[in-house]
CSV table of C-alpha atoms (C1' of nucleotides) in Angstrom, one decimal:
chain,number,residue,atom,x,y,z
A,1,MET,CA,-5.0,12.8,-4.7
A,2,THR,CA,-5.5,12.9,-1.0
A,3,THR,CA,-8.8,12.5,0.9
A,4,ALA,CA,-10.3,15.9,-0.1
A,5,GLY,CA,-12.6,16.6,-3.0
A,6,ARG,CA,-15.0,19.1,-1.6
A,7,GLU,CA,-14.8,22.8,-1.4
A,8,GLN,CA,-15.3,24.4,2.0
A,9,THR,CA,-17.4,21.9,4.1
A,10,GLY,CA,-20.5,22.9,6.0
A,11,ALA,CA,-22.2,20.9,8.6
A,12,LYS,CA,-24.3,19.0,6.2
A,13,GLY,CA,-21.4,18.1,4.1
A,14,GLU,CA,-19.5,16.5,6.9
A,15,ARG,CA,-22.6,14.5,7.8
A,16,THR,CA,-23.0,13.2,4.2
A,17,ARG,CA,-19.4,12.4,4.0
A,18,ARG,CA,-19.6,10.1,7.1
A,19,GLN,CA,-22.8,8.6,5.7
A,20,ILE,CA,-20.9,7.7,2.5
A,21,ILE,CA,-18.1,6.1,4.4
A,22,GLU,CA,-20.6,4.1,6.4
A,23,GLY,CA,-22.4,3.0,3.3
A,24,ALA,CA,-19.1,2.1,1.7
A,25,LEU,CA,-18.2,0.0,4.7
A,26,HIS,CA,-21.5,-1.9,4.3
A,27,ALA,CA,-21.1,-2.4,0.6
A,28,LEU,CA,-17.5,-3.5,1.1
A,29,GLN,CA,-18.3,-6.1,3.7
A,30,THR,CA,-20.9,-7.6,1.4
A,31,GLY,CA,-19.0,-7.9,-1.8
A,32,GLY,CA,-15.4,-7.2,-1.1
A,33,VAL,CA,-13.2,-4.4,-2.3
A,34,ALA,CA,-12.6,-5.7,-5.8
A,35,ALA,CA,-16.3,-6.2,-6.6
A,36,THR,CA,-17.6,-3.0,-5.0
A,37,THR,CA,-18.4,-0.2,-7.5
A,38,THR,CA,-19.1,3.4,-6.8
A,39,ARG,CA,-22.7,2.8,-7.6
A,40,ASP,CA,-22.9,0.1,-4.9
A,41,ILE,CA,-21.4,2.5,-2.4
A,42,ALA,CA,-23.8,5.3,-3.4
A,43,ALA,CA,-26.7,2.9,-3.1
A,44,GLY,CA,-25.6,1.6,0.3
A,45,ALA,CA,-25.3,5.2,1.5
A,46,GLY,CA,-28.6,6.3,0.1
A,47,VAL,CA,-27.0,8.9,-2.0
A,48,ARG,CA,-26.8,9.6,-5.8
A,49,LEU,CA,-23.6,8.7,-7.6
A,50,ALA,CA,-22.7,12.3,-8.4
A,51,THR,CA,-22.9,13.2,-4.7
A,52,LEU,CA,-20.2,10.7,-4.0
A,53,HIS,CA,-17.9,12.3,-6.4
A,54,TYR,CA,-18.6,15.7,-4.9
A,55,HIS,CA,-17.3,14.6,-1.6
A,56,PHE,CA,-14.4,12.4,-2.7
A,57,GLU,CA,-12.0,13.2,-5.5
A,58,SER,CA,-12.0,9.6,-6.7
A,59,LYS,CA,-13.0,6.1,-5.8
A,60,SER,CA,-9.4,5.6,-4.6
A,61,ALA,CA,-9.6,8.5,-2.2
A,62,LEU,CA,-12.9,7.2,-0.8
A,63,LEU,CA,-11.5,3.7,-0.2
A,64,LEU,CA,-8.5,5.1,1.6
A,65,ALA,CA,-10.8,7.3,3.7
A,66,VAL,CA,-12.7,4.1,4.6
A,67,LEU,CA,-9.5,2.4,5.7
A,68,GLU,CA,-8.6,5.5,7.8
A,69,HIS,CA,-12.0,5.3,9.4
A,70,LEU,CA,-11.6,1.6,10.0
A,71,ILE,CA,-8.2,2.1,11.7
A,72,ASP,CA,-9.6,4.7,14.1
A,73,GLU,CA,-12.6,2.7,14.8
A,74,THR,CA,-10.6,-0.5,15.5
A,75,THR,CA,-8.0,1.2,17.7
A,76,ALA,CA,-10.8,2.8,19.7
A,77,ALA,CA,-12.5,-0.5,20.1
A,78,LEU,CA,-9.3,-2.3,21.2
A,79,ARG,CA,-8.6,0.3,23.8
A,80,ALA,CA,-12.2,0.2,25.1
A,81,GLU,CA,-12.3,-3.6,25.2
A,82,ALA,CA,-9.2,-3.9,27.3
A,83,GLY,CA,-9.5,-3.6,31.1
A,84,ASP,CA,-6.9,-2.8,33.8
A,85,SER,CA,-4.3,-5.3,34.9
A,86,ALA,CA,-2.1,-5.6,37.9
A,87,ASP,CA,1.1,-6.7,36.2
A,88,VAL,CA,2.5,-7.1,32.7
A,89,ALA,CA,1.6,-10.8,32.5
A,90,GLY,CA,-2.0,-9.9,33.3
A,91,CYS,CA,-2.0,-7.1,30.8
A,92,ILE,CA,-0.8,-9.4,28.1
A,93,ARG,CA,-3.4,-12.0,28.9
A,94,GLU,CA,-6.3,-9.5,29.1
A,95,SER,CA,-5.2,-7.5,26.1
A,96,LEU,CA,-4.9,-10.5,23.8
A,97,ARG,CA,-8.1,-12.1,25.0
A,98,ALA,CA,-10.0,-8.8,24.6
A,99,GLY,CA,-8.4,-8.2,21.2
A,100,TRP,CA,-9.3,-11.6,20.0
A,101,ARG,CA,-12.9,-11.2,21.3
A,102,PHE,CA,-13.2,-8.1,19.2
A,103,LEU,CA,-11.6,-9.4,16.1
A,104,THR,CA,-13.6,-12.6,16.0
A,105,ARG,CA,-16.8,-10.6,16.6
A,106,THR,CA,-16.0,-8.5,13.5
A,107,LEU,CA,-14.5,-11.0,11.0
A,108,ASP,CA,-16.2,-9.5,8.0
A,109,LEU,CA,-14.7,-6.1,8.9
A,110,GLN,CA,-11.3,-7.6,9.3
A,111,ILE,CA,-11.4,-9.1,5.8
A,112,VAL,CA,-12.2,-5.7,4.4
A,113,GLN,CA,-9.4,-4.2,6.4
A,114,TYR,CA,-6.9,-6.7,5.0
A,115,GLU,CA,-8.2,-6.0,1.5
A,116,LEU,CA,-7.9,-2.2,2.0
A,117,THR,CA,-4.4,-2.5,3.5
A,118,LEU,CA,-3.2,-4.4,0.5
A,119,TYR,CA,-5.0,-1.9,-1.7
A,120,ALA,CA,-3.1,0.9,0.0
A,121,LEU,CA,0.2,-0.9,-0.3
A,122,ARG,CA,-0.3,-0.9,-4.0
A,123,ARG,CA,-0.8,2.8,-4.3
A,124,ASP,CA,2.4,4.9,-4.2
A,125,ASP,CA,0.5,7.8,-2.7
A,126,ALA,CA,-1.0,5.7,0.1
A,127,ALA,CA,1.7,3.3,1.2
A,128,GLY,CA,2.2,5.4,4.2
A,129,LEU,CA,-1.3,4.6,5.3
A,130,ALA,CA,-0.4,1.0,5.7
A,131,ALA,CA,2.5,2.0,7.9
A,132,TYR,CA,0.3,4.3,9.9
A,133,GLN,CA,-2.1,1.4,10.5
A,134,TYR,CA,0.6,-0.8,11.7
A,135,ASP,CA,2.0,1.9,14.0
A,136,ALA,CA,-1.5,2.6,15.4
A,137,TYR,CA,-2.1,-1.0,16.4
A,138,VAL,CA,1.3,-1.4,17.9
A,139,LYS,CA,0.7,1.8,19.9
A,140,VAL,CA,-2.5,0.5,21.4
A,141,TYR,CA,-0.8,-2.5,22.9
A,142,GLN,CA,2.3,-0.6,23.7
A,143,ASP,CA,0.3,2.0,25.7
A,144,LEU,CA,-1.5,-0.7,27.6
A,145,LEU,CA,1.7,-2.4,28.5
A,146,GLN,CA,3.4,0.8,29.4
A,147,GLY,CA,0.6,1.9,31.7
A,148,VAL,CA,1.2,-1.2,33.8
A,149,ALA,CA,5.0,-1.4,33.4
A,150,ALA,CA,5.4,2.2,34.5
A,151,ARG,CA,3.9,1.0,37.8
A,152,THR,CA,5.7,-2.3,38.2
A,153,GLY,CA,8.9,-1.4,36.5
A,154,GLU,CA,8.9,-4.7,34.7
A,155,LEU,CA,9.6,-3.3,31.2
A,156,ASP,CA,11.1,-0.2,29.7
A,157,ALA,CA,9.5,1.7,26.7
A,158,ALA,CA,11.5,-0.2,24.1
A,159,GLY,CA,10.6,-3.5,25.7
A,160,CYS,CA,7.0,-2.6,25.7
A,161,ALA,CA,7.2,-1.8,22.0
A,162,ASN,CA,8.9,-5.1,21.2
A,163,VAL,CA,6.3,-7.1,23.2
A,164,ALA,CA,3.5,-5.1,21.5
A,165,ARG,CA,4.8,-6.0,18.1
A,166,PHE,CA,5.1,-9.6,19.1
A,167,MET,CA,1.5,-9.6,20.3
A,168,LEU,CA,0.3,-8.0,17.1
A,169,ALA,CA,2.1,-10.4,14.9
A,170,GLY,CA,0.7,-13.4,16.7
A,171,ILE,CA,-2.8,-12.2,16.8
A,172,ASP,CA,-2.6,-11.1,13.2
A,173,GLY,CA,-1.3,-14.5,12.1
A,174,LEU,CA,-3.9,-16.4,14.0
A,175,LEU,CA,-6.6,-14.2,12.6
A,176,LEU,CA,-5.5,-15.1,9.1
A,177,GLN,CA,-5.7,-18.7,10.0
A,178,GLU,CA,-9.1,-18.3,11.4
A,179,LEU,CA,-10.3,-16.6,8.3
A,180,ALA,CA,-8.8,-19.2,5.9
A,181,LYS,CA,-10.1,-22.1,8.0
A,182,PRO,CA,-12.5,-21.2,10.7
A,183,ASN,CA,-12.1,-23.2,13.9
A,184,LYS,CA,-13.1,-21.2,17.0
A,185,ALA,CA,-12.1,-23.9,19.5
A,186,ARG,CA,-8.6,-24.3,18.0
A,187,SER,CA,-8.1,-20.6,17.7
A,188,SER,CA,-9.0,-20.1,21.3
A,189,ARG,CA,-6.4,-22.6,22.4
A,190,ALA,CA,-3.9,-21.0,20.1
A,191,ILE,CA,-4.6,-17.6,21.7
A,192,GLU,CA,-3.9,-19.0,25.1
A,193,ALA,CA,-0.6,-20.4,23.8
A,194,LEU,CA,0.2,-17.1,22.3
A,195,ILE,CA,-0.5,-15.5,25.7
A,196,ALA,CA,1.8,-17.9,27.5
A,197,ALA,CA,4.5,-17.3,24.9
A,198,THR,CA,4.2,-13.6,25.0
A,199,GLN,CA,4.4,-13.6,28.8
A,200,ALA,CA,7.5,-15.7,28.6
A,201,PHE,CA,9.0,-13.3,26.0
A,202,ALA,CA,8.2,-10.3,28.3
A,203,ALA,CA,9.6,-12.1,31.3
A,204,GLY,CA,12.8,-12.8,29.5
A,205,LEU,CA,13.1,-9.1,28.6
A,206,SER,CA,12.4,-7.8,32.1
A,207,GLY,CA,14.3,-10.6,33.9
A,208,THR,CA,17.5,-10.2,31.9
A,209,ARG,CA,19.2,-8.0,34.4
A,210,ARG,CA,18.3,-9.9,37.5
A,211,LYS,CA,18.1,-13.5,36.1
A,212,PRO,CA,20.0,-13.7,32.9
A,213,ARG,CA,20.1,-17.4,33.0
A,214,GLU,CA,16.3,-17.5,32.5
A,215,ARG,CA,16.6,-15.9,29.1
A,216,LYS,CA,18.6,-18.7,27.6
A,217,ARG,CA,16.8,-21.6,29.4
A,218,VAL,CA,15.0,-23.0,26.4
A,219,THR,CA,16.8,-21.3,23.6
A,220,ASP,CA,19.6,-22.9,21.6
B,1,MET,CA,-16.3,-23.1,-12.7
B,2,THR,CA,-13.2,-25.0,-11.6
B,3,THR,CA,-9.8,-24.8,-13.1
B,4,ALA,CA,-10.5,-26.4,-16.5
B,5,GLY,CA,-11.6,-24.7,-19.7
B,6,ARG,CA,-9.7,-26.7,-22.3
B,7,GLU,CA,-10.8,-29.8,-24.2
B,8,GLN,CA,-8.4,-32.8,-24.1
B,9,THR,CA,-4.9,-31.3,-23.5
B,10,GLY,CA,-2.0,-32.3,-25.6
B,11,ALA,CA,1.6,-31.6,-24.8
B,12,LYS,CA,1.6,-28.1,-26.3
B,13,GLY,CA,-1.5,-27.2,-24.4
B,14,GLU,CA,0.0,-27.9,-21.0
B,15,ARG,CA,3.1,-25.9,-21.9
B,16,THR,CA,1.0,-22.9,-22.9
B,17,ARG,CA,-1.1,-23.2,-19.8
B,18,ARG,CA,2.0,-23.0,-17.6
B,19,GLN,CA,3.3,-20.1,-19.7
B,20,ILE,CA,0.1,-18.2,-19.1
B,21,ILE,CA,0.3,-18.8,-15.3
B,22,GLU,CA,3.8,-17.6,-15.3
B,23,GLY,CA,2.9,-14.5,-17.3
B,24,ALA,CA,0.0,-13.9,-15.0
B,25,LEU,CA,2.3,-14.1,-12.0
B,26,HIS,CA,4.6,-11.5,-13.6
B,27,ALA,CA,1.7,-9.2,-14.4
B,28,LEU,CA,0.2,-9.6,-10.9
B,29,GLN,CA,3.4,-8.8,-9.2
B,30,THR,CA,3.7,-5.6,-11.2
B,31,GLY,CA,0.2,-4.2,-10.8
B,32,GLY,CA,-1.6,-6.2,-8.2
B,33,VAL,CA,-4.6,-8.4,-8.6
B,34,ALA,CA,-7.2,-5.6,-8.8
B,35,ALA,CA,-5.4,-3.7,-11.6
B,36,THR,CA,-4.4,-6.7,-13.7
B,37,THR,CA,-6.5,-7.3,-16.7
B,38,THR,CA,-6.7,-10.4,-18.9
B,39,ARG,CA,-5.0,-8.4,-21.6
B,40,ASP,CA,-2.1,-7.6,-19.2
B,41,ILE,CA,-1.8,-11.3,-18.5
B,42,ALA,CA,-1.9,-12.3,-22.1
B,43,ALA,CA,0.7,-9.8,-23.0
B,44,GLY,CA,2.9,-10.9,-20.1
B,45,ALA,CA,2.6,-14.5,-21.3
B,46,GLY,CA,3.3,-13.6,-25.0
B,47,VAL,CA,-0.1,-15.0,-26.0
B,48,ARG,CA,-3.2,-13.6,-27.6
B,49,LEU,CA,-6.2,-12.8,-25.5
B,50,ALA,CA,-8.3,-15.5,-27.0
B,51,THR,CA,-5.7,-18.1,-26.2
B,52,LEU,CA,-6.1,-17.3,-22.6
B,53,HIS,CA,-9.8,-18.0,-22.7
B,54,TYR,CA,-9.2,-21.2,-24.5
B,55,HIS,CA,-7.1,-22.6,-21.6
B,56,PHE,CA,-9.1,-21.1,-18.8
B,57,GLU,CA,-12.8,-20.9,-18.4
B,58,SER,CA,-12.7,-17.5,-16.9
B,59,LYS,CA,-10.4,-14.9,-15.4
B,60,SER,CA,-11.4,-16.1,-12.0
B,61,ALA,CA,-10.4,-19.7,-12.8
B,62,LEU,CA,-7.1,-18.4,-14.0
B,63,LEU,CA,-6.4,-16.4,-10.9
B,64,LEU,CA,-7.3,-19.4,-8.7
B,65,ALA,CA,-4.9,-21.5,-10.8
B,66,VAL,CA,-2.2,-19.0,-10.2
B,67,LEU,CA,-2.8,-19.2,-6.4
B,68,GLU,CA,-2.7,-23.0,-6.6
B,69,HIS,CA,0.6,-22.7,-8.5
B,70,LEU,CA,1.9,-20.3,-5.9
B,71,ILE,CA,1.0,-22.5,-3.0
B,72,ASP,CA,2.8,-25.5,-4.6
B,73,GLU,CA,5.8,-23.4,-5.5
B,74,THR,CA,6.0,-21.9,-2.0
B,75,THR,CA,5.7,-25.2,-0.1
B,76,ALA,CA,8.4,-26.7,-2.3
B,77,ALA,CA,10.7,-23.8,-1.6
B,78,LEU,CA,10.1,-23.9,2.1
B,79,ARG,CA,10.9,-27.6,2.2
B,80,ALA,CA,14.0,-27.2,0.1
B,81,GLU,CA,15.3,-24.3,2.1
B,82,ALA,CA,15.1,-26.1,5.4
B,83,GLY,CA,18.0,-28.2,6.4
B,84,ASP,CA,18.2,-31.1,8.9
B,85,SER,CA,18.3,-30.6,12.7
B,86,ALA,CA,19.3,-32.6,15.7
B,87,ASP,CA,16.4,-31.7,17.9
B,88,VAL,CA,13.1,-29.9,17.9
B,89,ALA,CA,14.6,-26.7,19.2
B,90,GLY,CA,17.1,-26.7,16.3
B,91,CYS,CA,14.4,-27.6,13.8
B,92,ILE,CA,12.3,-24.7,15.0
B,93,ARG,CA,15.2,-22.3,14.7
B,94,GLU,CA,16.3,-23.5,11.3
B,95,SER,CA,12.8,-23.7,9.8
B,96,LEU,CA,11.9,-20.2,10.9
B,97,ARG,CA,15.1,-18.7,9.8
B,98,ALA,CA,14.9,-20.5,6.4
B,99,GLY,CA,11.3,-19.6,6.0
B,100,TRP,CA,11.9,-15.9,6.8
B,101,ARG,CA,14.9,-15.9,4.4
B,102,PHE,CA,12.7,-17.2,1.6
B,103,LEU,CA,9.7,-14.9,2.3
B,104,THR,CA,11.8,-11.7,2.5
B,105,ARG,CA,13.5,-12.7,-0.7
B,106,THR,CA,10.1,-12.9,-2.4
B,107,LEU,CA,8.2,-10.0,-0.9
B,108,ASP,CA,6.4,-9.1,-4.1
B,109,LEU,CA,5.2,-12.6,-4.5
B,110,GLN,CA,3.9,-12.7,-1.0
B,111,ILE,CA,1.8,-9.6,-1.6
B,112,VAL,CA,0.2,-11.3,-4.6
B,113,GLN,CA,-0.4,-14.4,-2.5
B,114,TYR,CA,-2.2,-12.4,0.2
B,115,GLU,CA,-4.3,-10.7,-2.5
B,116,LEU,CA,-5.2,-14.0,-4.1
B,117,THR,CA,-6.0,-15.6,-0.8
B,118,LEU,CA,-8.4,-12.8,0.0
B,119,TYR,CA,-9.8,-13.1,-3.5
B,120,ALA,CA,-10.4,-16.8,-3.0
B,121,LEU,CA,-12.0,-16.2,0.3
B,122,ARG,CA,-14.6,-14.0,-1.4
B,123,ARG,CA,-15.6,-16.6,-3.9
B,124,ASP,CA,-18.0,-19.2,-2.6
B,125,ASP,CA,-16.6,-21.8,-5.0
B,126,ALA,CA,-13.0,-21.2,-3.9
B,127,ALA,CA,-13.1,-20.7,-0.2
B,128,GLY,CA,-11.7,-24.2,0.1
B,129,LEU,CA,-8.5,-23.1,-1.6
B,130,ALA,CA,-7.7,-20.7,1.2
B,131,ALA,CA,-8.1,-23.6,3.6
B,132,TYR,CA,-6.0,-25.8,1.5
B,133,GLN,CA,-3.3,-23.1,1.4
B,134,TYR,CA,-3.3,-22.9,5.2
B,135,ASP,CA,-3.2,-26.7,5.6
B,136,ALA,CA,-0.3,-27.0,3.1
B,137,TYR,CA,1.9,-24.5,5.0
B,138,VAL,CA,1.1,-26.0,8.4
B,139,LYS,CA,2.0,-29.4,6.9
B,140,VAL,CA,5.4,-28.2,5.8
B,141,TYR,CA,6.4,-27.2,9.3
B,142,GLN,CA,4.6,-30.1,10.9
B,143,ASP,CA,6.5,-32.6,8.7
B,144,LEU,CA,9.8,-31.0,9.5
B,145,LEU,CA,9.1,-31.1,13.2
B,146,GLN,CA,7.8,-34.7,13.1
B,147,GLY,CA,10.8,-35.8,11.2
B,148,VAL,CA,12.9,-34.7,14.2
B,149,ALA,CA,10.4,-35.5,16.9
B,150,ALA,CA,10.0,-39.1,15.7
B,151,ARG,CA,13.7,-39.5,16.5
B,152,THR,CA,14.0,-37.6,19.8
B,153,GLY,CA,10.5,-38.4,21.1
B,154,GLU,CA,10.1,-34.8,22.2
B,155,LEU,CA,6.7,-34.2,20.6
B,156,ASP,CA,3.7,-36.2,19.4
B,157,ALA,CA,1.9,-35.6,16.2
B,158,ALA,CA,-0.7,-33.3,17.7
B,159,GLY,CA,2.0,-31.3,19.4
B,160,CYS,CA,3.9,-30.9,16.2
B,161,ALA,CA,0.7,-29.6,14.5
B,162,ASN,CA,0.2,-27.1,17.3
B,163,VAL,CA,3.8,-25.9,17.2
B,164,ALA,CA,3.6,-25.7,13.4
B,165,ARG,CA,0.5,-23.5,13.5
B,166,PHE,CA,2.1,-21.3,16.1
B,167,MET,CA,5.1,-20.9,13.9
B,168,LEU,CA,3.0,-20.1,10.9
B,169,ALA,CA,1.0,-17.5,12.7
B,170,GLY,CA,4.1,-15.8,14.0
B,171,ILE,CA,5.9,-15.7,10.7
B,172,ASP,CA,2.7,-14.6,8.9
B,173,GLY,CA,2.1,-11.8,11.3
B,174,LEU,CA,5.7,-10.6,11.1
B,175,LEU,CA,5.5,-10.7,7.3
B,176,LEU,CA,2.5,-8.5,7.3
B,177,GLN,CA,4.4,-6.0,9.5
B,178,GLU,CA,7.4,-6.1,7.3
B,179,LEU,CA,5.2,-5.4,4.2
B,180,ALA,CA,3.3,-2.6,5.9
B,181,LYS,CA,6.5,-1.0,7.3
B,182,PRO,CA,9.7,-2.5,6.1
B,183,ASN,CA,12.5,-2.8,8.6
B,184,LYS,CA,14.8,-5.7,8.0
B,185,ALA,CA,16.8,-5.2,11.1
B,186,ARG,CA,13.8,-5.1,13.4
B,187,SER,CA,12.2,-8.0,11.7
B,188,SER,CA,15.3,-10.2,12.0
B,189,ARG,CA,15.3,-9.5,15.8
B,190,ALA,CA,11.6,-10.3,15.9
B,191,ILE,CA,12.1,-13.6,14.2
B,192,GLU,CA,14.7,-14.5,16.7
B,193,ALA,CA,12.3,-13.7,19.5
B,194,LEU,CA,9.7,-15.8,17.7
B,195,ILE,CA,12.1,-18.7,17.6
B,196,ALA,CA,12.8,-18.5,21.3
B,197,ALA,CA,9.1,-18.2,22.0
B,198,THR,CA,8.3,-21.2,19.8
B,199,GLN,CA,11.0,-23.3,21.4
B,200,ALA,CA,9.6,-22.4,24.8
B,201,PHE,CA,6.1,-23.4,23.6
B,202,ALA,CA,7.4,-26.7,22.3
B,203,ALA,CA,9.4,-27.4,25.4
B,204,GLY,CA,6.3,-26.8,27.5
B,205,LEU,CA,4.4,-29.3,25.4
B,206,SER,CA,7.0,-32.0,25.5
B,207,GLY,CA,8.0,-31.4,29.0
B,208,THR,CA,4.6,-31.6,30.5
B,209,ARG,CA,4.8,-35.2,31.5
B,210,ARG,CA,8.1,-35.1,33.1
B,211,LYS,CA,8.1,-31.6,34.5
B,212,PRO,CA,4.6,-30.3,34.7
B,213,ARG,CA,5.7,-27.3,36.9
B,214,GLU,CA,7.6,-25.9,33.9
B,215,ARG,CA,4.5,-25.5,31.9
B,216,LYS,CA,2.9,-23.1,34.4
B,217,ARG,CA,6.1,-21.2,35.2
B,218,VAL,CA,5.4,-17.9,33.5
B,219,THR,CA,1.7,-18.4,32.8
B,220,ASP,CA,-1.0,-17.1,35.1
C,1,DC,C1',1.2,-37.8,-46.4
C,2,DA,C1',-3.5,-37.3,-44.9
C,3,DC,C1',-6.7,-36.0,-41.6
C,4,DA,C1',-8.9,-35.2,-37.4
C,5,DA,C1',-8.2,-33.0,-33.1
C,6,DA,C1',-6.0,-29.4,-30.7
C,7,DA,C1',-4.6,-24.9,-30.4
C,8,DT,C1',-4.3,-20.2,-31.8
C,9,DT,C1',-5.9,-15.9,-33.6
C,10,DG,C1',-8.2,-11.5,-35.2
C,11,DG,C1',-12.1,-9.2,-34.6
C,12,DT,C1',-16.4,-8.1,-32.3
C,13,DC,C1',-19.8,-7.2,-28.5
C,14,DA,C1',-22.5,-6.0,-24.6
C,15,DT,C1',-21.7,-4.2,-20.1
C,16,DT,C1',-19.7,-2.1,-16.6
C,17,DT,C1',-17.4,1.6,-14.6
C,18,DG,C1',-15.4,5.9,-12.9
C,19,DA,C1',-15.8,10.4,-13.9
C,20,DC,C1',-18.0,14.7,-14.8
C,21,DC,C1',-21.1,18.8,-15.8
C,22,DA,C1',-24.8,21.9,-16.1
C,23,DA,C1',-28.9,22.7,-13.8
C,24,DA,C1',-31.7,22.5,-9.7
C,25,DT,C1',-32.1,22.6,-4.8
C,26,DT,C1',-30.8,23.3,-0.1
C,27,DT,C1',-28.3,25.7,3.5
C,28,DA,C1',-26.4,29.4,6.0
C,29,DT,C1',-25.5,34.2,6.8
C,30,DC,C1',-26.4,38.9,6.9
D,1,DG,C1',-36.1,36.8,3.3
D,2,DA,C1',-32.6,37.9,0.1
D,3,DT,C1',-28.5,36.2,-1.6
D,4,DA,C1',-24.3,33.7,-2.2
D,5,DA,C1',-22.2,29.5,-1.2
D,6,DA,C1',-22.7,24.7,-0.5
D,7,DT,C1',-24.8,20.6,-1.8
D,8,DT,C1',-27.4,17.4,-4.6
D,9,DT,C1',-29.0,15.4,-8.8
D,10,DG,C1',-30.1,13.5,-13.5
D,11,DG,C1',-28.1,12.5,-17.4
D,12,DT,C1',-24.1,11.7,-20.4
D,13,DC,C1',-19.4,9.8,-21.9
D,14,DA,C1',-15.3,7.6,-23.2
D,15,DA,C1',-12.6,3.9,-21.9
D,16,DA,C1',-11.9,-0.5,-20.3
D,17,DT,C1',-13.0,-5.2,-19.8
D,18,DG,C1',-14.3,-10.1,-19.9
D,19,DA,C1',-16.2,-13.1,-23.0
D,20,DC,C1',-16.7,-15.3,-27.2
D,21,DC,C1',-16.8,-17.1,-32.1
D,22,DA,C1',-15.8,-18.2,-36.7
D,23,DA,C1',-11.8,-18.9,-39.2
D,24,DT,C1',-7.1,-20.3,-39.5
D,25,DT,C1',-3.0,-22.7,-38.3
D,26,DT,C1',-0.5,-26.2,-35.8
D,27,DT,C1',0.1,-30.8,-33.8
D,28,DG,C1',0.0,-35.5,-33.5
D,29,DT,C1',-1.2,-40.0,-35.2
D,30,DG,C1',-2.6,-43.7,-38.4
DNA sequence: CACAAAATTGGTCATTTGACCAAATTTATC
DNA sequence: GATAAATTTGGTCAAATGACCAATTTTGTG
């Protein structure tokens, strides 16, 4: 019921396996998870239907493997896209801008990812994958923040995690809005607002000890 | 290809129609959009399969009708749940807390809603429904804000819309996180952070004219 | 009550779909 | 290059599924 389905795995097998996942990704982007059949996937991968079932125990296992691949791919891209920053505020700004650049460049892929995440949530044996996905993305931002914070001492580990979750929530929500009603210009402005808000949130966390008054300034 | 499928519609017809939508909602919550068949829906509604096709042109039309129903239901609930507030900051706080209360109380429903939104996005003839959904939710928060802002003069209409979109993005992103990896305590804290951040964002917008320095305080 | 329109139903159909197997082919190892 | 393991393939199957229709029942209206 997991990802496996093959026997021992030689070199060729692993290559075909990746080929199927790539083909699946292409088919999924075109028609969506619900409308994509195993035959579509096989065709997109240039492989016969039976081959697909030799490498994957079931369609479900294949789809989950695709999601796993997508998560790894995305985390790697997010890390690669983000450059270095001098301080936490800069890191927040660059990370969010870079992340948004990547996500808007791969909108079709993001739709598939949402579909697959929901698909995983519905399966008892794969609910953990959705949690893994969430953790992976939080960790990307958390690592970036911590790399800077360790130098400047602005935030501790827990603070970085909280800020990372905040960033992820914001960018996720804005991505949903962009998908539902595309408007690049408005989204860009919203991202800048999110950057400012996140910076304020982070400043509140790190400034607590020195300037506690700041924290409550605008709050109730 | 729209929502219709029936002839003239008498009183009984409309009742059955609603009954089917309710039944569909129940079936969808149980098994998810992908796994729910027309037979499941008919059974859940206590109606024969053919009756379903008499009231809805196709399964697709039925699912979209369910989404429409869900949107109306949700906007009504959000409005009902939110109380009055003295100022914008209070309105933001109460709206977000009330919204979060409702969403976490209906997590299963929210999963279905995400599934249906993505389903609509995939259909050329229904992509507008996803946009409508987004607009409807923005409008809920925007109206709440404007009701207060009109009195206090803190924000203009455009500002209310921007703040509303910001709130929606944040709560949406946090809801996704909660679905992927449930953690009520952490989510509650995150909501409070979102409240503070939104209040800061709104204060920045309304304070610009009087105290432009405030706007840039934490930003780059 | 009569009667037309609306609504419901049982039964049927063509397709699609995921799965699978026995046979053929390729690959890797000695 | 022989041989066993790994891989691929064509063909087949049972089940599920959305759609639909002719016939029946219910509803509403004069």
